[in-house]
Amino acid sequence: MARYSKADHVEWSSGLCDCFEDSNTCCYGFWCCPCLACTVSGRFQENRCLPLCDIITPAILTACGIPLFVPPAVFGLRAAMRNRYKIKGNLCRDICASCFCAWCSWCQMHRELRQRDKTPTIINVTNVVNMQPAPVMMMRPAPMVNQTVNHREETPNQRYKVWLESEAVEV
């Protein structure tokens, strides 16, 4: 079993507040954060409507008398992205980023996915041999002709007589 090592983990490709590194993402997140959230969710191969939970959840929880909450979609995707790409961090930081900087968090995840799309994936393929077994043909055993049931020894004269009788019947 492989041992878990945090030495293999990397940092986010950009910081949480590095919105101006990519002005397109910054504007997209500022002017239409729900659209950016749905785009990030789709690029991460999750349901594009998942971020709508962050919009609906506050109203439902406030109606139930719970004014504080952690946005489930941004928190869940952020933790999943850290896990999939082995990015350094912990759940406490994910909660803080999700609660207090949700827009910045969506922008950071969008930049991370764009950076990962640019990085080429190297696949090392070794010689793969796909051999199928040789076809097997099933044959019936050949029918036995002129076998005697008794187990005593036959002389050549007796065999000759049996042969003559079989030839006489065929003619």
Coordinates of N, CA, C and O in Angstrom, one line a residue:
M1 N 0.8 -1.2 0.0 CA 0.0 0.0 0.0 C 0.9 1.2 0.0 O 1.8 1.3 0.7
A2 N 0.6 2.2 -0.8 CA 1.4 3.4 -0.9 C 1.1 4.3 0.3 O 0.0 4.4 0.8
R3 N 2.2 4.9 0.7 CA 2.1 5.8 1.9 C 1.7 7.2 1.4 O 2.1 7.7 0.3
Y4 N 0.9 7.9 2.1 CA 0.4 9.2 1.8 C 1.5 10.2 2.1 O 2.0 10.2 3.2
S5 N 1.9 11.0 1.2 CA 2.9 12.0 1.4 C 2.5 13.4 0.9 O 2.0 13.5 -0.3
K6 N 2.6 14.4 1.7 CA 2.3 15.7 1.3 C 3.4 16.4 0.5 O 3.2 17.4 0.0
A7 N 4.5 15.7 0.4 CA 5.7 16.2 -0.3 C 5.3 16.3 -1.8 O 5.9 17.1 -2.6
D8 N 4.4 15.4 -2.3 CA 4.0 15.4 -3.7 C 3.1 16.5 -4.0 O 2.8 16.8 -5.2
H9 N 2.5 17.2 -3.1 CA 1.5 18.2 -3.3 C 2.1 19.5 -3.8 O 3.2 19.9 -3.5
V10 N 1.4 20.2 -4.6 CA 1.8 21.5 -5.2 C 0.9 22.6 -4.7 O -0.1 22.4 -4.2
E11 N 1.3 23.8 -5.0 CA 0.5 25.0 -4.7 C -0.5 25.3 -5.8 O -0.4 24.8 -6.9
W12 N -1.5 26.1 -5.5 CA -2.4 26.6 -6.5 C -1.6 27.3 -7.5 O -0.6 28.0 -7.2
S13 N -2.0 27.3 -8.8 CA -1.3 28.0 -9.8 C -1.4 29.5 -9.7 O -0.5 30.2 -10.2
S14 N -2.4 30.0 -9.0 CA -2.5 31.4 -8.7 C -3.1 31.6 -7.3 O -3.7 30.7 -6.8
G15 N -2.9 32.7 -6.7 CA -3.4 33.0 -5.3 C -4.9 33.3 -5.3 O -5.5 33.5 -6.4
L16 N -5.5 33.3 -4.2 CA -6.9 33.5 -4.0 C -7.3 34.9 -4.5 O -8.3 35.1 -5.1
C17 N -6.4 35.9 -4.2 CA -6.7 37.3 -4.6 C -5.9 37.8 -5.8 O -5.7 39.0 -6.0
D18 N -5.5 36.8 -6.7 CA -4.8 37.2 -7.9 C -5.7 37.3 -9.1 O -5.4 36.9 -10.2
C19 N -6.8 38.0 -8.9 CA -7.8 38.1 -10.0 C -7.3 38.9 -11.2 O -7.7 38.6 -12.3
F20 N -6.3 39.8 -10.9 CA -5.9 40.6 -12.0 C -4.8 40.0 -12.9 O -4.3 40.5 -13.8
E21 N -4.4 38.8 -12.5 CA -3.5 38.0 -13.3 C -4.2 37.6 -14.6 O -3.5 37.5 -15.7
D22 N -5.5 37.4 -14.5 CA -6.3 37.0 -15.7 C -7.5 37.9 -15.7 O -8.5 37.6 -15.0
S23 N -7.4 39.0 -16.4 CA -8.5 40.0 -16.4 C -9.8 39.4 -17.0 O -10.9 39.8 -16.5
N24 N -9.7 38.5 -17.9 CA -11.0 37.9 -18.5 C -11.7 37.2 -17.4 O -13.0 37.3 -17.3
T25 N -11.1 36.3 -16.6 CA -11.7 35.6 -15.5 C -12.2 36.6 -14.5 O -13.3 36.4 -13.9
C26 N -11.4 37.6 -14.2 CA -11.8 38.6 -13.2 C -13.2 39.3 -13.6 O -14.1 39.4 -12.8
C27 N -13.2 39.7 -14.8 CA -14.5 40.4 -15.3 C -15.6 39.4 -15.4 O -16.8 39.7 -15.0
Y28 N -15.4 38.2 -15.8 CA -16.4 37.2 -15.9 C -17.0 36.9 -14.5 O -18.2 36.8 -14.3
G29 N -16.1 36.8 -13.5 CA -16.5 36.5 -12.1 C -17.2 37.7 -11.5 O -18.2 37.5 -10.7
F30 N -16.8 38.9 -11.8 CA -17.4 40.1 -11.2 C -18.8 40.4 -11.8 O -19.7 40.7 -11.1
W31 N -18.9 40.3 -13.1 CA -20.2 40.7 -13.8 C -21.2 39.5 -13.8 O -22.4 39.8 -13.8
C32 N -20.7 38.3 -13.8 CA -21.7 37.2 -13.8 C -21.1 36.0 -13.0 O -20.7 34.9 -13.6
C33 N -21.0 36.1 -11.7 CA -20.4 35.0 -10.9 C -21.1 33.7 -11.0 O -20.5 32.7 -11.1
P34 N -22.5 33.7 -11.1 CA -23.2 32.4 -11.2 C -22.8 31.7 -12.5 O -22.7 30.5 -12.6
C35 N -22.6 32.5 -13.6 CA -22.2 31.9 -14.9 C -20.8 31.3 -14.8 O -20.6 30.2 -15.3
L36 N -19.9 32.0 -14.1 CA -18.5 31.5 -13.9 C -18.6 30.3 -13.1 O -17.9 29.3 -13.4
A37 N -19.4 30.2 -12.1 CA -19.5 29.1 -11.2 C -20.0 27.9 -12.0 O -19.4 26.8 -11.8
C38 N -21.0 28.1 -12.8 CA -21.5 27.0 -13.6 C -20.4 26.5 -14.7 O -20.3 25.3 -14.9
T39 N -19.7 27.4 -15.2 CA -18.6 27.1 -16.1 C -17.5 26.2 -15.4 O -17.1 25.2 -16.0
V40 N -17.1 26.6 -14.3 CA -16.1 25.9 -13.5 C -16.6 24.5 -13.2 O -15.9 23.5 -13.3
S41 N -17.8 24.4 -12.7 CA -18.4 23.1 -12.4 C -18.5 22.2 -13.6 O -18.1 21.0 -13.5
G42 N -18.8 22.7 -14.8 CA -18.9 21.9 -16.0 C -17.5 21.5 -16.4 O -17.3 20.3 -16.8
R43 N -16.5 22.4 -16.3 CA -15.1 22.0 -16.7 C -14.5 21.0 -15.8 O -13.7 20.2 -16.2
F44 N -15.0 21.0 -14.6 CA -14.5 20.0 -13.6 C -15.3 18.7 -13.7 O -15.1 17.8 -12.9
Q45 N -16.1 18.6 -14.7 CA -16.9 17.4 -15.0 C -17.9 17.1 -13.9 O -18.2 15.9 -13.6
E46 N -18.5 18.1 -13.4 CA -19.6 18.0 -12.4 C -20.9 18.6 -13.1 O -20.8 19.2 -14.2
N47 N -22.0 18.5 -12.5 CA -23.2 19.0 -13.0 C -23.1 20.6 -13.1 O -22.7 21.2 -12.1
R48 N -23.5 21.2 -14.2 CA -23.3 22.6 -14.4 C -24.3 23.4 -13.4 O -24.1 24.5 -13.1
C49 N -25.3 22.7 -13.0 CA -26.3 23.4 -12.1 C -25.9 23.3 -10.7 O -26.6 23.9 -9.8
L50 N -24.9 22.6 -10.3 CA -24.5 22.4 -8.9 C -24.3 23.8 -8.2 O -24.7 23.9 -7.1
P51 N -23.7 24.8 -8.8 CA -23.5 26.1 -8.1 C -24.8 26.8 -7.7 O -24.8 27.7 -6.9
L52 N -25.9 26.4 -8.3 CA -27.2 27.0 -7.9 C -27.5 26.7 -6.5 O -28.3 27.4 -5.9
C53 N -26.9 25.6 -5.9 CA -27.1 25.3 -4.5 C -26.6 26.5 -3.6 O -27.2 26.7 -2.6
D54 N -25.5 27.1 -4.1 CA -25.0 28.3 -3.3 C -26.0 29.4 -3.3 O -26.0 30.3 -2.4
I55 N -26.8 29.5 -4.3 CA -27.8 30.6 -4.4 C -29.0 30.3 -3.6 O -29.6 31.1 -2.9
I56 N -29.5 29.0 -3.7 CA -30.7 28.6 -3.1 C -30.5 28.4 -1.6 O -31.4 28.7 -0.8
T57 N -29.4 27.8 -1.2 CA -29.2 27.4 0.2 C -29.3 28.5 1.2 O -29.9 28.3 2.2
P58 N -28.8 29.8 1.0 CA -29.0 30.8 2.0 C -30.4 31.1 2.3 O -30.8 31.3 3.5
A59 N -31.3 31.1 1.3 CA -32.7 31.5 1.5 C -33.3 30.4 2.3 O -34.1 30.7 3.2
I60 N -33.0 29.1 2.0 CA -33.7 28.0 2.7 C -33.2 28.0 4.2 O -34.0 27.8 5.1
L61 N -31.9 28.1 4.4 CA -31.4 28.1 5.7 C -31.8 29.3 6.6 O -32.1 29.1 7.8
T62 N -31.9 30.4 6.0 CA -32.4 31.6 6.7 C -33.8 31.4 7.1 O -34.3 31.8 8.2
A63 N -34.6 30.8 6.2 CA -36.0 30.6 6.5 C -36.2 29.6 7.6 O -37.1 29.7 8.4
C64 N -35.2 28.7 7.8 CA -35.2 27.8 8.9 C -34.6 28.3 10.2 O -34.5 27.6 11.2
G65 N -34.1 29.6 10.1 CA -33.5 30.2 11.3 C -32.1 30.0 11.5 O -31.5 30.2 12.5
I66 N -31.4 29.5 10.4 CA -29.9 29.3 10.5 C -29.3 30.3 9.5 O -29.2 30.1 8.3
P67 N -28.8 31.4 10.1 CA -28.3 32.5 9.2 C -26.9 32.2 8.7 O -26.5 32.8 7.7
L68 N -26.1 31.4 9.3 CA -24.7 31.2 8.9 C -24.6 29.8 8.2 O -25.2 28.8 8.7
F69 N -23.8 29.7 7.1 CA -23.7 28.5 6.4 C -22.4 28.5 5.6 O -21.8 29.6 5.4
V70 N -22.0 27.4 5.2 CA -20.9 27.3 4.2 C -21.5 26.9 2.9 O -22.2 26.0 2.8
P71 N -21.2 27.7 1.9 CA -21.8 27.4 0.5 C -21.3 26.1 0.1 O -20.1 25.8 -0.1
P72 N -22.2 25.1 -0.1 CA -21.9 23.7 -0.4 C -21.1 23.5 -1.7 O -20.2 22.7 -1.8
A73 N -21.5 24.2 -2.8 CA -20.9 23.9 -4.1 C -19.5 24.4 -4.2 O -18.6 23.7 -4.6
V74 N -19.3 25.7 -3.8 CA -17.9 26.2 -3.9 C -17.0 25.5 -2.9 O -15.8 25.1 -3.3
F75 N -17.5 25.1 -1.7 CA -16.7 24.4 -0.8 C -16.4 23.0 -1.3 O -15.2 22.5 -1.3
G76 N -17.4 22.3 -1.8 CA -17.2 20.9 -2.3 C -16.3 20.8 -3.5 O -15.4 20.0 -3.6
L77 N -16.5 21.7 -4.5 CA -15.6 21.7 -5.7 C -14.2 22.1 -5.3 O -13.3 21.6 -5.9
R78 N -14.1 23.1 -4.4 CA -12.7 23.5 -4.0 C -12.0 22.3 -3.4 O -10.8 22.0 -3.7
A79 N -12.6 21.6 -2.5 CA -12.0 20.4 -1.8 C -11.7 19.3 -2.8 O -10.6 18.7 -2.8
A80 N -12.6 19.1 -3.7 CA -12.5 18.0 -4.7 C -11.3 18.4 -5.7 O -10.5 17.5 -6.1
M81 N -11.2 19.7 -6.0 CA -10.1 20.1 -6.9 C -8.8 19.9 -6.3 O -7.8 19.5 -6.9
R82 N -8.7 20.3 -5.0 CA -7.5 20.1 -4.2 C -7.1 18.7 -4.2 O -5.9 18.3 -4.4
N83 N -8.0 17.8 -4.0 CA -7.8 16.4 -3.9 C -7.4 15.8 -5.2 O -6.4 15.0 -5.3
R84 N -8.1 16.1 -6.3 CA -7.7 15.6 -7.6 C -6.4 16.0 -8.1 O -5.6 15.2 -8.7
Y85 N -6.1 17.3 -7.9 CA -4.8 17.8 -8.5 C -3.7 17.9 -7.4 O -2.6 18.4 -7.7
K86 N -3.9 17.3 -6.3 CA -2.9 17.2 -5.2 C -2.4 18.6 -4.9 O -1.2 18.9 -4.9
I87 N -3.3 19.5 -4.6 CA -2.9 20.9 -4.2 C -2.8 21.0 -2.7 O -3.7 20.5 -2.0
K88 N -1.8 21.7 -2.2 CA -1.7 21.9 -0.8 C -2.8 22.7 -0.2 O -3.4 23.6 -0.9
G89 N -3.2 22.4 1.0 CA -4.3 23.2 1.7 C -5.0 22.3 2.7 O -4.6 21.1 2.9
N90 N -6.0 22.8 3.3 CA -6.8 22.0 4.2 C -8.2 22.5 4.2 O -8.6 23.5 3.6
L91 N -9.1 21.7 4.8 CA -10.5 22.0 4.8 C -10.8 23.4 5.5 O -11.8 24.1 5.1
C92 N -10.1 23.7 6.5 CA -10.3 25.0 7.2 C -10.1 26.2 6.2 O -10.9 27.1 6.2
R93 N -9.1 26.1 5.5 CA -8.8 27.2 4.5 C -9.9 27.2 3.4 O -10.3 28.2 2.9
D94 N -10.3 26.0 3.0 CA -11.4 25.9 2.0 C -12.7 26.5 2.5 O -13.4 27.2 1.8
I95 N -13.0 26.3 3.8 CA -14.2 26.9 4.4 C -14.1 28.4 4.4 O -15.1 29.1 4.1
C96 N -13.0 28.9 4.9 CA -12.8 30.3 4.9 C -12.9 31.0 3.6 O -13.6 32.0 3.4
A97 N -12.2 30.4 2.6 CA -12.3 30.9 1.2 C -13.7 30.8 0.7 O -14.2 31.8 0.0
S98 N -14.4 29.8 1.0 CA -15.8 29.6 0.5 C -16.8 30.6 1.2 O -17.7 31.1 0.5
C99 N -16.6 30.8 2.4 CA -17.5 31.7 3.2 C -17.3 33.2 2.9 O -18.2 34.0 2.7
F100 N -16.0 33.6 2.9 CA -15.7 35.0 2.9 C -15.2 35.5 1.6 O -15.2 36.7 1.3
C101 N -14.8 34.7 0.7 CA -14.3 35.1 -0.7 C -14.8 34.1 -1.7 O -14.0 33.6 -2.5
A102 N -16.1 33.9 -1.8 CA -16.7 32.9 -2.7 C -16.3 33.3 -4.2 O -15.9 32.5 -5.0
W103 N -16.5 34.6 -4.6 CA -16.2 35.0 -5.9 C -14.7 34.8 -6.2 O -14.4 34.3 -7.3
C104 N -13.9 35.2 -5.3 CA -12.4 35.0 -5.5 C -12.1 33.5 -5.6 O -11.2 33.1 -6.4
S105 N -12.8 32.7 -4.9 CA -12.6 31.2 -4.9 C -13.0 30.7 -6.3 O -12.2 29.8 -6.8
W106 N -14.1 31.1 -6.8 CA -14.5 30.6 -8.1 C -13.5 31.1 -9.2 O -13.2 30.3 -10.1
C107 N -13.0 32.3 -9.1 CA -12.0 32.8 -10.0 C -10.7 32.0 -9.9 O -10.1 31.6 -11.0
Q108 N -10.3 31.7 -8.7 CA -9.1 30.9 -8.5 C -9.2 29.5 -9.1 O -8.3 29.0 -9.8
M109 N -10.4 28.9 -8.9 CA -10.6 27.5 -9.5 C -10.7 27.6 -11.0 O -10.1 26.7 -11.7
H110 N -11.3 28.7 -11.6 CA -11.3 28.8 -13.0 C -9.9 29.0 -13.6 O -9.5 28.3 -14.6
R111 N -9.1 29.8 -12.9 CA -7.7 29.9 -13.4 C -6.9 28.6 -13.3 O -6.1 28.3 -14.2
E112 N -7.2 27.9 -12.2 CA -6.5 26.6 -12.1 C -6.9 25.6 -13.2 O -6.0 25.0 -13.8
L113 N -8.1 25.6 -13.5 CA -8.6 24.7 -14.6 C -8.0 25.1 -15.9 O -7.6 24.3 -16.8
R114 N -8.0 26.4 -16.2 CA -7.4 26.9 -17.4 C -5.9 26.6 -17.5 O -5.4 26.2 -18.6
Q115 N -5.2 26.7 -16.4 CA -3.8 26.4 -16.4 C -3.6 24.9 -16.6 O -2.7 24.5 -17.3
R116 N -4.4 24.0 -16.0 CA -4.3 22.6 -16.2 C -4.6 22.2 -17.6 O -4.1 21.2 -18.1
D117 N -5.5 22.9 -18.3 CA -5.8 22.6 -19.7 C -4.7 22.9 -20.6 O -4.5 22.3 -21.6
K118 N -3.9 23.9 -20.3 CA -2.7 24.3 -21.1 C -1.6 23.3 -20.9 O -0.8 23.1 -21.8
T119 N -1.4 22.7 -19.7 CA -0.3 21.8 -19.5 C -0.6 20.5 -20.2 O -1.6 19.9 -20.1
P120 N 0.4 20.1 -21.1 CA 0.2 18.9 -21.8 C 0.3 17.7 -20.9 O 1.0 17.6 -19.9
T121 N -0.5 16.7 -21.2 CA -0.5 15.5 -20.4 C 0.4 14.5 -21.2 O 0.2 14.2 -22.4
I122 N 1.3 13.9 -20.5 CA 2.2 13.0 -21.1 C 1.8 11.6 -20.7 O 1.7 11.3 -19.5
I123 N 1.6 10.7 -21.7 CA 1.2 9.4 -21.4 C 2.3 8.5 -21.9 O 2.6 8.5 -23.1
N124 N 2.9 7.7 -21.1 CA 3.9 6.7 -21.5 C 3.3 5.4 -21.7 O 2.8 4.7 -20.8
V125 N 3.3 4.9 -23.0 CA 2.7 3.7 -23.3 C 3.9 2.7 -23.7 O 4.7 3.0 -24.5
T126 N 3.9 1.6 -23.0 CA 4.9 0.6 -23.3 C 4.3 -0.4 -24.4 O 3.1 -0.3 -24.7
N127 N 5.1 -1.3 -24.9 CA 4.6 -2.2 -25.9 C 3.5 -3.1 -25.3 O 3.7 -3.8 -24.3
V128 N 2.3 -3.0 -25.9 CA 1.2 -3.7 -25.4 C 0.9 -4.8 -26.5 O 0.7 -4.4 -27.7
V129 N 0.9 -6.0 -26.1 CA 0.6 -7.1 -27.0 C -0.8 -7.7 -26.7 O -1.0 -8.1 -25.5
N130 N -1.7 -7.6 -27.6 CA -3.0 -8.2 -27.4 C -3.1 -9.5 -28.2 O -3.4 -9.4 -29.4
M131 N -2.8 -10.6 -27.6 CA -2.9 -11.8 -28.3 C -4.1 -12.6 -27.9 O -4.4 -12.7 -26.8
Q132 N -4.8 -13.1 -29.0 CA -5.9 -13.9 -28.7 C -5.5 -15.4 -28.8 O -4.6 -15.7 -29.6
P133 N -6.2 -16.2 -28.1 CA -5.8 -17.7 -28.2 C -6.1 -18.2 -29.6 O -7.0 -17.7 -30.3
A134 N -5.4 -19.2 -30.0 CA -5.6 -19.8 -31.3 C -7.0 -20.4 -31.4 O -7.4 -21.0 -30.4
P135 N -7.7 -20.4 -32.5 CA -9.0 -21.0 -32.6 C -8.9 -22.5 -32.4 O -8.0 -23.1 -32.9
V136 N -9.8 -23.0 -31.7 CA -9.9 -24.5 -31.5 C -11.1 -25.0 -32.2 O -12.2 -24.5 -32.1
M137 N -10.8 -26.1 -33.0 CA -11.9 -26.7 -33.8 C -12.2 -28.0 -33.1 O -11.3 -28.9 -32.9
M138 N -13.4 -28.2 -32.7 CA -13.9 -29.4 -32.1 C -14.4 -30.4 -33.1 O -15.2 -30.0 -34.0
M139 N -13.9 -31.6 -33.1 CA -14.3 -32.6 -34.0 C -14.9 -33.8 -33.3 O -14.4 -34.1 -32.2
R140 N -15.8 -34.4 -33.9 CA -16.3 -35.7 -33.4 C -15.3 -36.8 -33.6 O -14.6 -36.8 -34.6
P141 N -15.3 -37.7 -32.7 CA -14.4 -38.9 -32.9 C -14.9 -39.7 -34.1 O -16.1 -39.8 -34.3
A142 N -14.0 -40.3 -34.8 CA -14.4 -41.1 -36.0 C -15.2 -42.3 -35.6 O -14.8 -42.9 -34.5
P143 N -16.2 -42.7 -36.3 CA -16.9 -43.9 -35.9 C -16.1 -45.1 -36.1 O -15.3 -45.3 -37.0
M144 N -16.2 -46.0 -35.2 CA -15.5 -47.3 -35.2 C -16.3 -48.3 -36.1 O -17.4 -48.5 -35.8
V145 N -15.6 -49.0 -37.0 CA -16.2 -49.9 -37.9 C -15.6 -51.3 -37.6 O -14.4 -51.4 -37.4
N146 N -16.5 -52.3 -37.7 CA -16.1 -53.7 -37.5 C -15.4 -54.0 -36.2 O -14.3 -54.6 -36.2
Q147 N -15.9 -53.6 -35.2 CA -15.4 -53.9 -33.9 C -16.2 -55.1 -33.3 O -17.4 -55.1 -33.4
T148 N -15.5 -56.0 -32.7 CA -16.2 -57.1 -32.1 C -16.3 -56.8 -30.6 O -15.5 -56.1 -30.0
V149 N -17.4 -57.3 -30.1 CA -17.7 -57.0 -28.7 C -16.9 -58.0 -27.8 O -16.5 -57.6 -26.7
N150 N -16.7 -59.2 -28.2 CA -16.0 -60.2 -27.3 C -14.5 -59.8 -27.2 O -13.9 -59.2 -28.1
H151 N -14.0 -60.2 -26.1 CA -12.6 -59.8 -25.8 C -11.6 -60.9 -26.1 O -10.4 -60.7 -25.7
R152 N -12.0 -61.9 -26.7 CA -11.0 -63.0 -27.0 C -10.2 -62.6 -28.2 O -10.6 -61.8 -29.0
E153 N -9.1 -63.2 -28.4 CA -8.1 -63.0 -29.5 C -8.7 -63.5 -30.7 O -9.3 -64.6 -30.8
E154 N -8.6 -62.7 -31.8 CA -9.1 -63.2 -33.1 C -7.9 -63.6 -34.0 O -6.9 -62.9 -33.9
T155 N -8.1 -64.6 -34.7 CA -7.0 -65.0 -35.6 C -7.1 -64.2 -36.9 O -8.2 -63.7 -37.2
P156 N -6.1 -64.2 -37.6 CA -6.2 -63.5 -38.9 C -7.3 -64.1 -39.8 O -7.9 -63.4 -40.6
N157 N -7.5 -65.4 -39.7 CA -8.5 -66.1 -40.6 C -9.9 -65.6 -40.2 O -10.7 -65.4 -41.0
Q158 N -10.1 -65.4 -38.9 CA -11.4 -65.0 -38.4 C -11.7 -63.6 -38.9 O -12.8 -63.2 -39.3
R159 N -10.7 -62.7 -38.9 CA -10.8 -61.3 -39.3 C -11.1 -61.3 -40.8 O -11.9 -60.5 -41.3
Y160 N -10.5 -62.2 -41.6 CA -10.7 -62.3 -43.0 C -12.1 -62.7 -43.3 O -12.8 -62.1 -44.2
K161 N -12.7 -63.6 -42.5 CA -14.1 -64.1 -42.7 C -15.0 -62.9 -42.4 O -16.0 -62.7 -43.2
V162 N -14.8 -62.2 -41.4 CA -15.6 -61.0 -41.1 C -15.6 -60.0 -42.2 O -16.6 -59.5 -42.6
W163 N -14.4 -59.8 -42.7 CA -14.3 -58.8 -43.8 C -15.0 -59.3 -45.1 O -15.7 -58.5 -45.7
L164 N -14.9 -60.6 -45.4 CA -15.6 -61.1 -46.5 C -17.1 -61.0 -46.4 O -17.8 -60.7 -47.3
E165 N -17.6 -61.3 -45.2 CA -19.0 -61.1 -44.9 C -19.5 -59.7 -45.1 O -20.6 -59.4 -45.6
S166 N -18.7 -58.8 -44.6 CA -19.1 -57.4 -44.8 C -19.1 -56.9 -46.2 O -19.9 -56.1 -46.7
E167 N -18.1 -57.5 -47.0 CA -18.1 -57.1 -48.4 C -19.2 -57.8 -49.2 O -19.7 -57.2 -50.1
A168 N -19.6 -58.9 -48.8 CA -20.7 -59.6 -49.4 C -22.0 -58.9 -49.2 O -22.8 -58.8 -50.1
V169 N -22.2 -58.3 -48.1 CA -23.4 -57.5 -47.8 C -23.5 -56.3 -48.6 O -24.6 -55.9 -49.1
E170 N -22.4 -55.6 -48.9 CA -22.4 -54.4 -49.6 C -22.6 -54.6 -51.1 O -23.1 -53.7 -51.8
V171 N -22.3 -55.7 -51.6 CA -22.5 -55.9 -53.1 C -23.9 -56.2 -53.5 O -24.8 -56.1 -53.1

